[in-house]
Amino acid sequence: MTESPLMQDPTVGELELEERSSLRRVVGLSTELADVTEVEYRQLRLEKVVLVGVWTEGTSEQANQSMVELARLAETAGSQVMDGLVQRRQKPDPATFIGSGKVDELHHAVEAAGADTVICDGELSPGQLRQLEDKLKVKVIDRTALILDIFAQHARSRDGKAQVELAQLSYLLPRLRGWGEALSRQVGGRAAGGVGIGGRGPGETKIELDRRRIRHRMSKLRREITAMGKVRDTQRGSRRRREVPSVAIVGYTNAGKSSLLNALTGAGVMVHDALFATLDPTTRKAETPDGRAYTLTDTVGFVRHLPHQLVEAFRSTLEEAGQADLLVHVVDASDPLPEDQIAAVRKVLVEIGEEQGGVMPPELLVVNKTDAAGDLALARLRHLLPDAVFVSAHTGAGIARLRTTLAERLPRPEVDLELLVPYTEGGLVARMHSEGEVLSSEHVAEGTRLHVRVGPELAVAAVPFVVGGTVPEPASSAVG
């Protein structure tokens, strides 16, 4: 009796999505006559935000698309976008980011919308942040702080949480400032903790004490991340020893990387139409149509102007892409400016490659979400990206061709062997099928006769069973 689809167990991704969506306030159902002051209830309220950006270069379409993306980031972080302003300038104002006249206009927009937060489409200096908050009388954050907040919400694994915390502290350290007297007071000397005899006199200010604690915490986090990186290196080394090719899926956030991983491997990871829905890398085993095993790793998504704190903190995770045999670069066909997405992703990959010797793995462009894009947009992309594979992870269109293309582009084993393996060595035959490329197989009285292509390590294990007794020199690795 086959199991009904309604009775199937939910995947890990579906359970995670259900947990993430388990606490949501329904807008418009409140019957309160006065504002609620309890912190527990205020935390459930959606922040009302006003967006502001400075258009310094590019076309008006690119400037508008940047603001649309900022609005999606704000909604992903759990806020309600009330209004948005864009100012055309040659460069951001060094004092207030948008200029004194625009600050007054922004102040009126904030009051009219009843907003409690302003989000700037750029990275603000500590001085700009302080000036804007003094003039607007509401909380001001920048694009970097917004992305870090989303990462803090979505990080689930131990290493993911540590990487996000390190990025947040790196961002916070130069922006730490005193509020009134709380962080500007001086504490006494070290003796007696600043209390009583021996503790009087000048000492550290509170803000200096906080900076020292933050630096201490950052040092500890770096040591933890380095230790966790060694575990990943060990796992990668194990796969290398078994000569299993690796493929890293990279791309812009919400381009459909997790959906593509599910379509190719049935991994069941969480899929959600939101920016940075998944952060922790997921590795799954897959097979080419000719039976060769390889691994697929879904990496963290990129975005325009990705905060350098994130690139630094997630460097050990991003190294997965730099050490892969092939990069599958996923592009969103439904995005109005896919070329900008490709450029943003390649910029980060170049940064990673420069630290690893300037050599990055070969790239395979995969244009996803073809079911959501118009015919005109697809025709333009086919002309712009003639070597790309066009798929829809949602409908399954093009997935078969992608599997074939992956098999062609993956590195092939280097050593060509003719073997006669006794039936008592079934484990070696299984390794030939899983780690090598079996060109022909025949069962004879003495054992299994195989014509295979394998890597150097597996070739050494097969030496006793080579027909003729000699192992040929490794051939050049053929990468399509």
CSV table of C-alpha atoms in Angstrom, one decimal:
chain,number,residue,atom,x,y,z
A,1,MET,CA,0.0,0.0,0.0
A,2,THR,CA,1.5,3.3,-1.1
A,3,GLU,CA,1.6,6.1,1.4
A,4,SER,CA,-0.6,9.1,0.6
A,5,PRO,CA,1.2,12.4,0.1
A,6,LEU,CA,-0.9,13.9,2.9
A,7,MET,CA,0.5,11.2,5.3
A,8,GLN,CA,4.2,11.7,4.4
A,9,ASP,CA,6.5,13.0,7.2
A,10,PRO,CA,7.5,16.6,6.8
A,11,THR,CA,11.1,17.3,5.7
A,12,VAL,CA,13.6,19.1,8.0
A,13,GLY,CA,13.2,22.2,5.9
A,14,GLU,CA,9.4,22.2,6.3
A,15,LEU,CA,9.8,21.8,10.1
A,16,GLU,CA,12.3,24.7,10.2
A,17,LEU,CA,10.0,27.0,8.2
A,18,GLU,CA,7.1,26.1,10.4
A,19,GLU,CA,9.1,27.0,13.5
A,20,ARG,CA,10.3,30.3,12.0
A,21,SER,CA,6.7,31.2,11.2
A,22,SER,CA,5.2,30.1,14.5
A,23,LEU,CA,5.0,33.6,16.1
A,24,ARG,CA,3.5,36.3,13.9
A,25,ARG,CA,1.3,39.3,14.8
A,26,VAL,CA,-1.8,39.6,12.6
A,27,VAL,CA,-1.9,43.3,11.5
A,28,GLY,CA,-5.1,45.2,12.1
A,29,LEU,CA,-6.7,43.0,14.8
A,30,SER,CA,-5.6,45.1,17.8
A,31,THR,CA,-8.4,46.6,20.0
A,32,GLU,CA,-6.0,48.5,22.3
A,33,LEU,CA,-7.0,52.0,23.2
A,34,ALA,CA,-3.6,52.9,24.6
A,35,ASP,CA,0.0,51.9,23.8
A,36,VAL,CA,1.3,48.9,25.6
A,37,THR,CA,4.4,49.6,27.6
A,38,GLU,CA,5.4,46.1,28.6
A,39,VAL,CA,8.6,45.0,26.8
A,40,GLU,CA,7.2,41.5,26.1
A,41,TYR,CA,4.4,43.0,24.1
A,42,ARG,CA,6.4,45.7,22.4
A,43,GLN,CA,8.8,43.1,21.0
A,44,LEU,CA,5.9,41.5,19.0
A,45,ARG,CA,5.0,44.8,17.3
A,46,LEU,CA,6.3,45.4,13.8
A,47,GLU,CA,8.7,48.3,13.6
A,48,LYS,CA,7.5,51.0,11.2
A,49,VAL,CA,10.4,52.1,9.1
A,50,VAL,CA,11.2,54.8,6.5
A,51,LEU,CA,13.9,54.0,3.9
A,52,VAL,CA,16.4,56.6,2.6
A,53,GLY,CA,19.0,56.1,-0.1
A,54,VAL,CA,21.6,58.2,-2.0
A,55,TRP,CA,21.9,57.7,-5.7
A,56,THR,CA,25.5,58.4,-6.6
A,57,GLU,CA,26.0,56.2,-9.7
A,58,GLY,CA,24.3,54.0,-12.2
A,59,THR,CA,20.9,54.3,-13.8
A,60,SER,CA,17.6,55.3,-12.1
A,61,GLU,CA,16.4,51.7,-12.5
A,62,GLN,CA,19.4,50.5,-10.5
A,63,ALA,CA,18.8,53.0,-7.8
A,64,ASN,CA,15.1,52.0,-7.6
A,65,GLN,CA,16.0,48.3,-7.5
A,66,SER,CA,18.4,48.9,-4.7
A,67,MET,CA,15.6,50.5,-2.7
A,68,VAL,CA,13.2,47.7,-3.5
A,69,GLU,CA,15.9,45.2,-2.3
A,70,LEU,CA,16.3,47.3,0.9
A,71,ALA,CA,12.5,47.2,1.5
A,72,ARG,CA,12.6,43.3,1.1
A,73,LEU,CA,15.5,43.2,3.6
A,74,ALA,CA,13.5,45.3,6.1
A,75,GLU,CA,10.4,43.1,5.7
A,76,THR,CA,12.6,40.0,6.2
A,77,ALA,CA,13.9,41.5,9.4
A,78,GLY,CA,10.3,41.9,10.6
A,79,SER,CA,9.4,45.5,10.0
A,80,GLN,CA,6.7,47.4,8.1
A,81,VAL,CA,8.0,49.8,5.4
A,82,MET,CA,6.0,53.1,5.5
A,83,ASP,CA,7.9,55.3,3.0
A,84,GLY,CA,11.1,55.7,1.0
A,85,LEU,CA,13.2,58.6,-0.2
A,86,VAL,CA,16.1,58.7,-2.7
A,87,GLN,CA,18.4,61.7,-3.1
A,88,ARG,CA,20.6,62.3,-6.2
A,89,ARG,CA,24.1,63.3,-5.0
A,90,GLN,CA,27.6,63.0,-6.3
A,91,LYS,CA,28.6,61.4,-3.0
A,92,PRO,CA,27.0,61.0,0.4
A,93,ASP,CA,27.1,63.9,2.8
A,94,PRO,CA,30.0,63.3,5.3
A,95,ALA,CA,28.0,64.7,8.2
A,96,THR,CA,24.4,63.4,7.7
A,97,PHE,CA,24.6,61.1,4.7
A,98,ILE,CA,21.8,63.0,2.8
A,99,GLY,CA,22.5,66.7,3.6
A,100,SER,CA,20.8,69.0,6.0
A,101,GLY,CA,17.9,70.0,3.8
A,102,LYS,CA,17.0,66.4,3.1
A,103,VAL,CA,17.2,65.6,6.8
A,104,ASP,CA,14.4,68.1,7.5
A,105,GLU,CA,12.3,66.5,4.7
A,106,LEU,CA,13.0,63.0,6.1
A,107,HIS,CA,12.0,64.2,9.6
A,108,HIS,CA,8.6,65.3,8.2
A,109,ALA,CA,8.2,62.0,6.4
A,110,VAL,CA,9.0,60.1,9.6
A,111,GLU,CA,6.5,62.1,11.7
A,112,ALA,CA,3.8,61.7,9.0
A,113,ALA,CA,4.3,58.0,8.8
A,114,GLY,CA,4.5,57.5,12.6
A,115,ALA,CA,7.7,55.6,12.0
A,116,ASP,CA,10.1,54.6,14.8
A,117,THR,CA,13.1,53.6,12.7
A,118,VAL,CA,15.0,55.0,9.6
A,119,ILE,CA,17.1,52.6,7.5
A,120,CYS,CA,19.8,54.0,5.2
A,121,ASP,CA,20.8,52.3,2.0
A,122,GLY,CA,24.5,52.4,2.7
A,123,GLU,CA,27.0,52.0,5.5
A,124,LEU,CA,27.0,55.0,7.9
A,125,SER,CA,30.0,56.3,9.8
A,126,PRO,CA,29.6,56.6,13.6
A,127,GLY,CA,29.4,60.4,13.1
A,128,GLN,CA,26.7,60.2,10.5
A,129,LEU,CA,24.7,57.8,12.7
A,130,ARG,CA,24.9,60.1,15.7
A,131,GLN,CA,24.0,63.2,13.7
A,132,LEU,CA,20.9,61.6,12.1
A,133,GLU,CA,19.6,60.2,15.4
A,134,ASP,CA,20.0,63.6,17.1
A,135,LYS,CA,18.1,65.4,14.3
A,136,LEU,CA,15.4,62.7,13.6
A,137,LYS,CA,14.8,61.6,17.2
A,138,VAL,CA,14.2,58.0,16.1
A,139,LYS,CA,16.5,55.0,15.8
A,140,VAL,CA,18.7,55.0,12.7
A,141,ILE,CA,20.4,51.9,11.3
A,142,ASP,CA,22.2,51.3,8.0
A,143,ARG,CA,22.1,48.5,5.4
A,144,THR,CA,25.0,46.6,7.1
A,145,ALA,CA,23.2,46.6,10.5
A,146,LEU,CA,20.0,45.4,8.8
A,147,ILE,CA,21.7,42.5,7.1
A,148,LEU,CA,23.5,41.5,10.3
A,149,ASP,CA,20.2,41.5,12.1
A,150,ILE,CA,18.7,39.1,9.6
A,151,PHE,CA,21.7,36.8,9.9
A,152,ALA,CA,21.3,36.8,13.7
A,153,GLN,CA,17.7,35.8,13.3
A,154,HIS,CA,18.3,33.0,10.9
A,155,ALA,CA,21.6,31.4,12.2
A,156,ARG,CA,20.9,28.0,13.7
A,157,SER,CA,24.2,26.0,13.8
A,158,ARG,CA,26.9,26.7,16.4
A,159,ASP,CA,29.4,27.9,13.9
A,160,GLY,CA,26.8,30.0,12.1
A,161,LYS,CA,25.9,31.8,15.4
A,162,ALA,CA,29.6,32.3,16.2
A,163,GLN,CA,30.3,33.8,12.8
A,164,VAL,CA,27.3,36.2,13.0
A,165,GLU,CA,28.2,37.3,16.5
A,166,LEU,CA,31.8,38.0,15.4
A,167,ALA,CA,30.5,40.1,12.5
A,168,GLN,CA,28.1,42.1,14.8
A,169,LEU,CA,30.9,42.8,17.3
A,170,SER,CA,33.2,43.9,14.5
A,171,TYR,CA,30.5,46.3,13.3
A,172,LEU,CA,29.6,47.5,16.8
A,173,LEU,CA,33.2,48.2,18.1
A,174,PRO,CA,33.9,51.5,16.2
A,175,ARG,CA,30.3,52.6,16.8
A,176,LEU,CA,30.2,52.2,20.5
A,177,ARG,CA,29.2,55.4,22.2
A,178,GLY,CA,28.0,56.7,25.6
A,179,TRP,CA,24.4,57.4,26.5
A,180,GLY,CA,24.4,60.3,28.9
A,181,GLU,CA,26.6,59.5,31.9
A,182,ALA,CA,26.1,55.8,31.8
A,183,LEU,CA,29.1,55.0,29.6
A,184,SER,CA,31.2,58.1,30.2
A,185,ARG,CA,31.8,57.7,33.9
A,186,GLN,CA,35.2,56.7,35.2
A,187,VAL,CA,35.5,53.8,37.5
A,188,GLY,CA,38.2,53.7,40.2
A,189,GLY,CA,41.5,51.8,40.2
A,190,ARG,CA,41.7,48.1,39.8
A,191,ALA,CA,42.2,47.5,43.6
A,192,ALA,CA,39.0,46.8,45.4
A,193,GLY,CA,37.1,47.1,42.1
A,194,GLY,CA,36.9,50.9,42.4
A,195,VAL,CA,35.2,50.8,45.8
A,196,GLY,CA,36.6,52.0,49.1
A,197,ILE,CA,40.2,52.6,50.1
A,198,GLY,CA,42.6,51.9,47.3
A,199,GLY,CA,39.9,52.1,44.7
A,200,ARG,CA,39.6,55.9,44.4
A,201,GLY,CA,41.0,57.9,41.6
A,202,PRO,CA,40.9,57.9,37.8
A,203,GLY,CA,40.4,54.6,36.0
A,204,GLU,CA,38.9,53.2,32.9
A,205,THR,CA,35.8,54.9,31.6
A,206,LYS,CA,32.8,52.6,31.1
A,207,ILE,CA,33.0,52.8,27.3
A,208,GLU,CA,36.7,51.8,27.4
A,209,LEU,CA,35.7,48.8,29.6
A,210,ASP,CA,33.1,47.8,27.1
A,211,ARG,CA,35.5,48.1,24.2
A,212,ARG,CA,38.0,45.8,26.1
A,213,ARG,CA,35.3,43.2,26.8
A,214,ILE,CA,34.2,43.3,23.1
A,215,ARG,CA,37.8,42.7,21.9
A,216,HIS,CA,38.2,39.9,24.4
A,217,ARG,CA,35.0,38.3,23.1
A,218,MET,CA,36.0,38.7,19.5
A,219,SER,CA,39.3,37.0,20.2
A,220,LYS,CA,37.5,34.1,21.8
A,221,LEU,CA,35.1,33.8,18.8
A,222,ARG,CA,37.9,33.8,16.3
A,223,ARG,CA,39.6,30.9,18.2
A,224,GLU,CA,36.3,29.0,18.2
A,225,ILE,CA,35.7,29.6,14.5
A,226,THR,CA,39.3,28.5,13.7
A,227,ALA,CA,38.7,25.3,15.6
A,228,MET,CA,35.4,24.6,13.8
A,229,GLY,CA,37.1,25.4,10.5
A,230,LYS,CA,39.6,22.5,11.2
A,231,VAL,CA,36.6,20.1,11.5
A,232,ARG,CA,35.4,21.2,8.1
A,233,ASP,CA,38.9,20.8,6.7
A,234,THR,CA,39.0,17.3,8.1
A,235,GLN,CA,35.6,16.5,6.4
A,236,ARG,CA,36.8,18.0,3.1
A,237,GLY,CA,40.1,16.0,3.4
A,238,SER,CA,38.1,12.8,3.9
A,239,ARG,CA,36.2,13.4,0.7
A,240,ARG,CA,39.4,14.2,-1.1
A,241,ARG,CA,41.0,11.0,0.0
A,242,ARG,CA,38.0,9.1,-1.3
A,243,GLU,CA,38.4,11.1,-4.5
A,244,VAL,CA,34.8,12.4,-4.5
A,245,PRO,CA,34.4,15.5,-6.6
A,246,SER,CA,32.7,18.5,-4.9
A,247,VAL,CA,30.3,21.1,-6.4
A,248,ALA,CA,29.5,24.3,-4.5
A,249,ILE,CA,26.2,26.1,-5.3
A,250,VAL,CA,26.8,29.9,-5.1
A,251,GLY,CA,24.6,32.8,-6.1
A,252,TYR,CA,22.6,35.8,-5.1
A,253,THR,CA,20.3,35.5,-2.1
A,254,ASN,CA,16.8,34.2,-3.0
A,255,ALA,CA,18.0,33.0,-6.4
A,256,GLY,CA,16.8,29.5,-5.6
A,257,LYS,CA,20.0,27.7,-4.4
A,258,SER,CA,18.2,25.6,-1.8
A,259,SER,CA,15.5,24.7,-4.2
A,260,LEU,CA,18.1,23.5,-6.7
A,261,LEU,CA,19.8,21.4,-4.0
A,262,ASN,CA,16.5,19.8,-3.2
A,263,ALA,CA,15.7,19.2,-6.9
A,264,LEU,CA,19.1,17.5,-7.5
A,265,THR,CA,19.4,15.5,-4.3
A,266,GLY,CA,16.1,15.5,-2.5
A,267,ALA,CA,17.8,17.1,0.5
A,268,GLY,CA,14.6,18.6,1.9
A,269,VAL,CA,16.3,21.8,3.2
A,270,MET,CA,14.1,24.8,4.0
A,271,VAL,CA,12.9,26.8,1.0
A,272,HIS,CA,11.3,30.2,1.7
A,273,ASP,CA,10.7,33.2,-0.6
A,274,ALA,CA,12.8,35.6,1.6
A,275,LEU,CA,16.3,37.1,1.5
A,276,PHE,CA,18.9,35.1,3.4
A,277,ALA,CA,16.3,32.4,4.3
A,278,THR,CA,19.1,29.8,4.9
A,279,LEU,CA,22.6,30.6,6.2
A,280,ASP,CA,24.2,27.3,7.3
A,281,PRO,CA,25.9,25.4,4.4
A,282,THR,CA,24.3,22.0,3.6
A,283,THR,CA,26.3,19.2,1.9
A,284,ARG,CA,24.5,16.3,0.2
A,285,LYS,CA,25.7,13.4,-1.9
A,286,ALA,CA,24.5,13.1,-5.5
A,287,GLU,CA,25.2,10.9,-8.5
A,288,THR,CA,25.8,11.7,-12.2
A,289,PRO,CA,23.7,9.9,-14.8
A,290,ASP,CA,26.7,7.5,-15.4
A,291,GLY,CA,26.8,6.6,-11.7
A,292,ARG,CA,29.7,8.7,-10.4
A,293,ALA,CA,29.3,10.1,-6.9
A,294,TYR,CA,29.9,13.8,-6.0
A,295,THR,CA,28.9,16.2,-3.3
A,296,LEU,CA,26.7,19.3,-3.6
A,297,THR,CA,27.1,22.1,-1.0
A,298,ASP,CA,24.6,24.9,-0.7
A,299,THR,CA,26.5,28.0,0.5
A,300,VAL,CA,25.3,31.3,2.0
A,301,GLY,CA,23.7,33.8,-0.5
A,302,PHE,CA,25.4,37.0,-1.6
A,303,VAL,CA,23.9,40.5,-2.0
A,304,ARG,CA,25.0,43.8,-3.4
A,305,HIS,CA,27.3,45.7,-1.1
A,306,LEU,CA,27.7,42.6,1.2
A,307,PRO,CA,29.1,43.9,4.5
A,308,HIS,CA,32.8,43.2,4.8
A,309,GLN,CA,32.3,42.1,8.3
A,310,LEU,CA,30.2,39.2,7.0
A,311,VAL,CA,32.8,38.3,4.4
A,312,GLU,CA,35.5,38.2,7.1
A,313,ALA,CA,33.4,36.2,9.6
A,314,PHE,CA,32.1,33.7,7.1
A,315,ARG,CA,35.4,33.3,5.4
A,316,SER,CA,35.9,29.7,6.6
A,317,THR,CA,32.4,28.9,5.2
A,318,LEU,CA,33.0,30.6,1.9
A,319,GLU,CA,36.3,28.7,1.5
A,320,GLU,CA,34.0,25.7,0.7
A,321,ALA,CA,33.3,27.5,-2.7
A,322,GLY,CA,37.0,28.2,-3.3
A,323,GLN,CA,38.1,24.6,-2.7
A,324,ALA,CA,35.3,23.0,-4.8
A,325,ASP,CA,35.9,21.3,-8.2
A,326,LEU,CA,33.1,23.2,-9.8
A,327,LEU,CA,31.0,26.2,-9.0
A,328,VAL,CA,27.3,26.2,-9.9
A,329,HIS,CA,26.4,29.9,-10.1
A,330,VAL,CA,22.6,30.3,-9.7
A,331,VAL,CA,21.0,33.3,-11.3
A,332,ASP,CA,17.4,34.5,-10.8
A,333,ALA,CA,15.7,34.8,-14.2
A,334,SER,CA,12.8,36.8,-12.7
A,335,ASP,CA,15.0,39.5,-11.3
A,336,PRO,CA,14.8,42.9,-13.2
A,337,LEU,CA,18.7,43.2,-13.2
A,338,PRO,CA,20.2,39.7,-13.3
A,339,GLU,CA,23.5,41.1,-14.6
A,340,ASP,CA,24.0,43.1,-11.4
A,341,GLN,CA,23.4,39.9,-9.4
A,342,ILE,CA,26.1,38.1,-11.4
A,343,ALA,CA,28.5,41.0,-10.9
A,344,ALA,CA,27.9,41.1,-7.1
A,345,VAL,CA,28.5,37.4,-6.7
A,346,ARG,CA,31.6,37.4,-8.8
A,347,LYS,CA,33.0,40.3,-6.9
A,348,VAL,CA,32.8,38.3,-3.6
A,349,LEU,CA,34.3,35.2,-5.3
A,350,VAL,CA,37.2,37.3,-6.6
A,351,GLU,CA,37.9,38.4,-3.0
A,352,ILE,CA,37.9,34.8,-1.8
A,353,GLY,CA,40.1,33.7,-4.8
A,354,GLU,CA,42.7,36.4,-4.1
A,355,GLU,CA,43.2,35.0,-0.6
A,356,GLN,CA,43.6,31.4,-1.9
A,357,GLY,CA,46.2,32.2,-4.6
A,358,GLY,CA,44.0,33.9,-7.2
A,359,VAL,CA,42.6,30.6,-8.7
A,360,MET,CA,38.9,29.9,-8.5
A,361,PRO,CA,37.2,26.7,-9.7
A,362,PRO,CA,35.5,26.7,-13.1
A,363,GLU,CA,32.0,28.2,-13.1
A,364,LEU,CA,28.8,26.8,-14.5
A,365,LEU,CA,26.0,29.4,-14.8
A,366,VAL,CA,22.5,28.1,-14.1
A,367,VAL,CA,19.6,30.4,-14.7
A,368,ASN,CA,16.8,29.4,-12.3
A,369,LYS,CA,13.1,30.4,-12.0
A,370,THR,CA,12.4,30.2,-15.7
A,371,ASP,CA,8.8,29.6,-14.9
A,372,ALA,CA,8.5,33.0,-13.3
A,373,ALA,CA,10.3,35.0,-16.0
A,374,GLY,CA,8.7,36.3,-19.2
A,375,ASP,CA,9.6,35.0,-22.7
A,376,LEU,CA,11.3,38.3,-23.6
A,377,ALA,CA,13.5,38.3,-20.5
A,378,LEU,CA,14.5,34.6,-21.1
A,379,ALA,CA,15.3,35.4,-24.8
A,380,ARG,CA,17.5,38.3,-23.6
A,381,LEU,CA,19.3,36.1,-21.0
A,382,ARG,CA,19.9,33.3,-23.6
A,383,HIS,CA,21.6,35.8,-25.8
A,384,LEU,CA,23.5,37.3,-22.9
A,385,LEU,CA,24.5,34.0,-21.3
A,386,PRO,CA,24.8,31.5,-24.2
A,387,ASP,CA,26.7,28.9,-22.1
A,388,ALA,CA,24.2,28.9,-19.2
A,389,VAL,CA,21.8,26.1,-18.4
A,390,PHE,CA,18.2,27.2,-18.0
A,391,VAL,CA,16.1,25.4,-15.3
A,392,SER,CA,13.2,25.7,-13.0
A,393,ALA,CA,13.8,24.0,-9.7
A,394,HIS,CA,10.1,24.5,-8.9
A,395,THR,CA,8.7,22.7,-12.0
A,396,GLY,CA,11.7,20.4,-12.7
A,397,ALA,CA,12.2,21.8,-16.2
A,398,GLY,CA,15.8,21.6,-17.4
A,399,ILE,CA,17.0,19.5,-14.3
A,400,ALA,CA,17.8,16.5,-16.5
A,401,ARG,CA,20.0,18.6,-18.8
A,402,LEU,CA,21.7,20.1,-15.7
A,403,ARG,CA,22.6,16.7,-14.4
A,404,THR,CA,24.1,15.8,-17.8
A,405,THR,CA,26.1,19.0,-17.9
A,406,LEU,CA,27.4,18.5,-14.4
A,407,ALA,CA,28.6,15.0,-15.4
A,408,GLU,CA,30.5,16.6,-18.3
A,409,ARG,CA,32.0,19.4,-16.3
A,410,LEU,CA,33.1,17.3,-13.3
A,411,PRO,CA,36.8,16.2,-13.2
A,412,ARG,CA,37.2,12.6,-14.4
A,413,PRO,CA,39.4,10.0,-12.7
A,414,GLU,CA,43.0,10.0,-14.1
A,415,VAL,CA,44.1,6.3,-14.2
A,416,ASP,CA,42.8,3.9,-16.8
A,417,LEU,CA,42.9,0.2,-15.5
A,418,GLU,CA,41.9,-3.3,-16.6
A,419,LEU,CA,41.1,-5.3,-13.5
A,420,LEU,CA,40.2,-8.9,-12.6
A,421,VAL,CA,38.8,-8.7,-9.1
A,422,PRO,CA,38.0,-11.9,-7.2
A,423,TYR,CA,34.5,-12.3,-5.9
A,424,THR,CA,35.8,-12.2,-2.3
A,425,GLU,CA,36.8,-8.5,-2.9
A,426,GLY,CA,33.3,-7.1,-3.3
A,427,GLY,CA,34.1,-4.0,-1.3
A,428,LEU,CA,36.7,-2.9,-3.9
A,429,VAL,CA,34.3,-3.4,-6.7
A,430,ALA,CA,31.7,-1.2,-4.9
A,431,ARG,CA,34.4,1.5,-4.5
A,432,MET,CA,35.1,1.3,-8.2
A,433,HIS,CA,31.4,2.0,-8.9
A,434,SER,CA,31.1,4.8,-6.3
A,435,GLU,CA,34.4,6.6,-6.5
A,436,GLY,CA,35.6,5.8,-10.1
A,437,GLU,CA,34.1,5.5,-13.5
A,438,VAL,CA,33.3,2.0,-14.6
A,439,LEU,CA,33.6,1.8,-18.4
A,440,SER,CA,32.7,-1.9,-18.7
A,441,SER,CA,32.0,-4.8,-16.3
A,442,GLU,CA,31.9,-8.6,-16.9
A,443,HIS,CA,31.5,-11.5,-14.6
A,444,VAL,CA,33.8,-14.5,-15.4
A,445,ALA,CA,34.7,-17.6,-13.5
A,446,GLU,CA,37.7,-16.0,-11.8
A,447,GLY,CA,35.9,-12.9,-10.6
A,448,THR,CA,34.7,-9.5,-12.0
A,449,ARG,CA,36.5,-8.2,-15.0
A,450,LEU,CA,36.5,-4.4,-15.0
A,451,HIS,CA,37.6,-1.5,-17.3
A,452,VAL,CA,37.7,1.5,-15.0
A,453,ARG,CA,39.1,5.0,-14.6
A,454,VAL,CA,40.0,5.8,-11.0
A,455,GLY,CA,42.0,8.3,-9.0
A,456,PRO,CA,45.6,7.7,-7.9
A,457,GLU,CA,44.7,6.5,-4.3
A,458,LEU,CA,42.2,3.9,-5.5
A,459,ALA,CA,44.6,2.8,-8.3
A,460,VAL,CA,47.1,1.9,-5.6
A,461,ALA,CA,44.5,-0.2,-3.8
A,462,ALA,CA,43.7,-2.0,-7.1
A,463,VAL,CA,47.4,-2.8,-8.0
A,464,PRO,CA,47.1,-6.6,-7.0
A,465,PHE,CA,44.3,-7.1,-9.4
A,466,VAL,CA,45.6,-5.2,-12.5
A,467,VAL,CA,45.6,-7.4,-15.6
A,468,GLY,CA,49.2,-7.5,-16.7
A,469,GLY,CA,50.5,-6.4,-13.3
A,470,THR,CA,51.4,-2.8,-14.1
A,471,VAL,CA,49.6,0.5,-13.4
A,472,PRO,CA,49.7,3.0,-16.3
A,473,GLU,CA,50.7,6.7,-15.8
A,474,PRO,CA,47.9,9.0,-14.8
A,475,ALA,CA,46.2,10.7,-17.8
A,476,SER,CA,45.5,14.4,-17.9
A,477,SER,CA,42.3,15.2,-16.0
A,478,ALA,CA,39.5,16.0,-18.5
A,479,VAL,CA,37.3,18.8,-17.4
A,480,GLY,CA,34.6,19.8,-19.8
